[in-house]
Amino acid sequence: ELPNLDESGFGLLEVSHRSPTFQSVIDSAEERIRRVLSVPEDYEVLFLQGGATLQFAAVPLNLTDPADTADYVTTGNWSKKAAGEAKRYLNVNVAADGSNLHYEAIPDPATWRVNDDAKYLHLAINETVVGVEFHDVPSVSNAPLVADMSSTILSRPIDVSRYGVIYAGAQKNIGPAGITVVIVREDLLDRARQETPAVINYRVMADAESMSNTPPTFAWYVAGLVFEWIMKEGGIAVIGERNRRKAGKIYAAIDASSFYNNPIDPACRSWMNIPFTLSAPELDAVFLRESEEADLLNLKGHRLVGGMRASIYNAMPEAGIDALLKFMTEFETRHG
Ligand code: PMP
């Protein structure tokens, strides 16, 4: 389809985004993600640009006025960044912060101090760097729930109807970087500040079918293929079971060993990002070198936390998990 999309004679990379050929690409992408995530009728699905990072600003600009307050629960560096950006646009109430737990656990929802007048409550459902994930999203506020799902969307079923806004950069489970999925409940479309840029204004983009300007056509197309792949695999519940199994195997191996450690509270361990350390940190470099030699790539932990991290998005097959565990066992035998 790269040189000849749908027998149109146009290649995917040259076809006009205003052409009927491309229109069918975006229509099917939207229809598929709606099906995969069971998105209710009263939600718009937008395909925007600027990554999840631009949504850190787009959310307050679309949902609030400068004098308003919003609640943020900070459970790692991404939700902290979201709160930091939002502070430029409104009053941020940090309802709970995991820093005194070293971001290794989610503060007990019973202790969250939400503001009665908050316009929304923001959560990062999966913290990509520290590896903390909400397995049960608590109901603690009447304000709409706004969720950064960048590193968890499409990893398991979600109940979209619990959220006001869901946003996610594409580059984990959706497709190539460059496109950002935003799912917005219709009643929240018309609250934007007058100065909100059109390309991040939810109402403008909903009315323009996410094409008030030229969209990232290739990323959008591939995202549609990924949604189709999920359907062919049996749907999001099948993917969810697979991810539960994949992550469970790694955590079980780490917990069974005194050589490897994962510090995260088992109640909120991420299914997508598994940080781990060695009991002998001086072996980190050896571990990374030898794992690379075994074709196990990208295991270096994020610079903020060090150690190792296995990011096991949907594209990582179960055989990849098995290969990692085999290597970890052998490494422990040699060096433990
Ligand atoms: N939120 C989370 C949870 C992320 O993992 C990331 C990227 N790793 C971002 C936000 C920022 O996303 P982007 O690079 O698409 O702006």
XYZ file of N, CA, C and O and ligand atoms in Angstrom, residues 50-54 56 78-79 124-129 148-151 167-172 179-180 313, ligand 1:
124
model
N 1.512 16.395 18.592
C 2.138 17.031 19.757
C 2.389 16.080 20.914
O 2.923 16.489 21.946
N 2.006 14.834 20.755
C 2.295 13.842 21.789
C 1.448 14.052 23.039
O 0.650 14.999 23.140
N 1.644 13.157 23.992
C 0.944 13.296 25.271
C 1.378 14.583 25.955
O 0.598 15.208 26.683
N 2.604 15.014 25.682
C 3.118 16.220 26.333
C 2.272 17.448 26.000
O 2.030 18.292 26.862
N 1.824 17.559 24.768
C 0.974 18.707 24.431
C -0.384 18.597 25.123
O -0.999 19.605 25.469
N -0.736 17.712 28.108
C -0.575 18.254 29.470
C -1.104 19.695 29.514
O -1.642 20.139 30.530
N 5.864 11.211 35.104
C 4.976 11.722 34.043
C 3.803 12.500 34.616
O 3.443 13.567 34.107
N 3.214 11.998 35.690
C 2.104 12.775 36.270
C 2.634 14.060 36.906
O 1.944 15.082 36.911
N -2.106 9.520 35.884
C -1.359 8.780 34.852
C -1.576 7.307 35.181
O -1.105 6.818 36.223
N -2.314 6.626 34.343
C -2.735 5.268 34.699
C -1.534 4.321 34.776
O -1.491 3.435 35.614
N -0.561 4.524 33.916
C 0.685 3.752 34.033
C 1.867 4.709 33.981
O 1.982 5.493 33.039
N 2.701 4.624 34.997
C 3.905 5.454 35.026
C 5.036 4.659 34.378
O 5.579 3.705 34.962
N 5.408 5.088 33.190
C 6.307 4.347 32.317
C 7.706 4.150 32.908
O 8.342 3.125 32.671
N 8.177 5.145 33.652
C 9.556 5.081 34.143
C 9.646 4.274 35.437
O 10.469 3.364 35.559
N -3.962 10.085 31.569
C -2.852 9.863 30.648
C -2.672 8.349 30.555
O -2.271 7.705 31.524
N -3.010 7.802 29.399
C -2.887 6.347 29.214
C -1.786 6.002 28.213
O -1.812 4.928 27.601
N -0.818 6.911 28.047
C 0.177 6.718 26.986
C 0.790 5.325 26.975
O 0.957 4.729 25.915
N 1.141 4.815 28.158
C 1.869 3.546 28.156
C 1.013 2.380 28.642
O 1.545 1.336 28.994
N -6.100 10.344 27.100
C -5.171 10.696 26.025
C -3.954 9.778 26.063
O -3.606 9.229 27.106
N -3.337 9.619 24.897
C -2.195 8.704 24.793
C -1.364 9.026 23.562
O -1.900 9.102 22.456
N -0.075 9.233 23.768
C 0.843 9.273 22.630
C 0.854 7.887 21.996
O 0.654 6.885 22.676
N 1.099 7.843 20.682
C 0.905 6.582 19.964
C 2.008 5.567 20.144
O 1.791 4.366 19.999
N 3.209 6.042 20.488
C 4.395 5.232 20.203
C 4.622 4.007 21.079
O 5.637 3.344 20.944
N 3.684 3.695 21.958
C 3.828 2.465 22.728
C 2.989 1.362 22.085
O 3.524 0.502 21.412
N 1.396 10.718 16.354
C -0.050 10.866 16.470
C -0.440 10.602 17.921
O 0.226 9.838 18.625
N -1.479 11.265 18.357
C -1.908 11.201 19.756
C -3.406 10.940 19.774
O -4.162 11.691 19.151
N 5.648 -3.932 25.743
C 4.398 -3.508 25.106
C 3.822 -4.647 24.269
O 4.446 -5.698 24.100
N 2.994 10.241 29.594
C 3.522 9.014 29.716
C 2.926 8.064 30.706
C 4.597 8.640 28.896
O 5.124 7.415 29.004
C 5.106 9.540 27.961
C 6.231 9.186 27.019
N 7.064 8.196 27.397
C 4.541 10.822 27.893
C 3.472 11.128 28.715
C 5.035 11.845 26.933
O 4.598 11.460 25.688
P 5.054 12.134 24.323
O 6.512 11.831 24.174
O 4.173 11.465 23.328
O 4.794 13.594 24.451
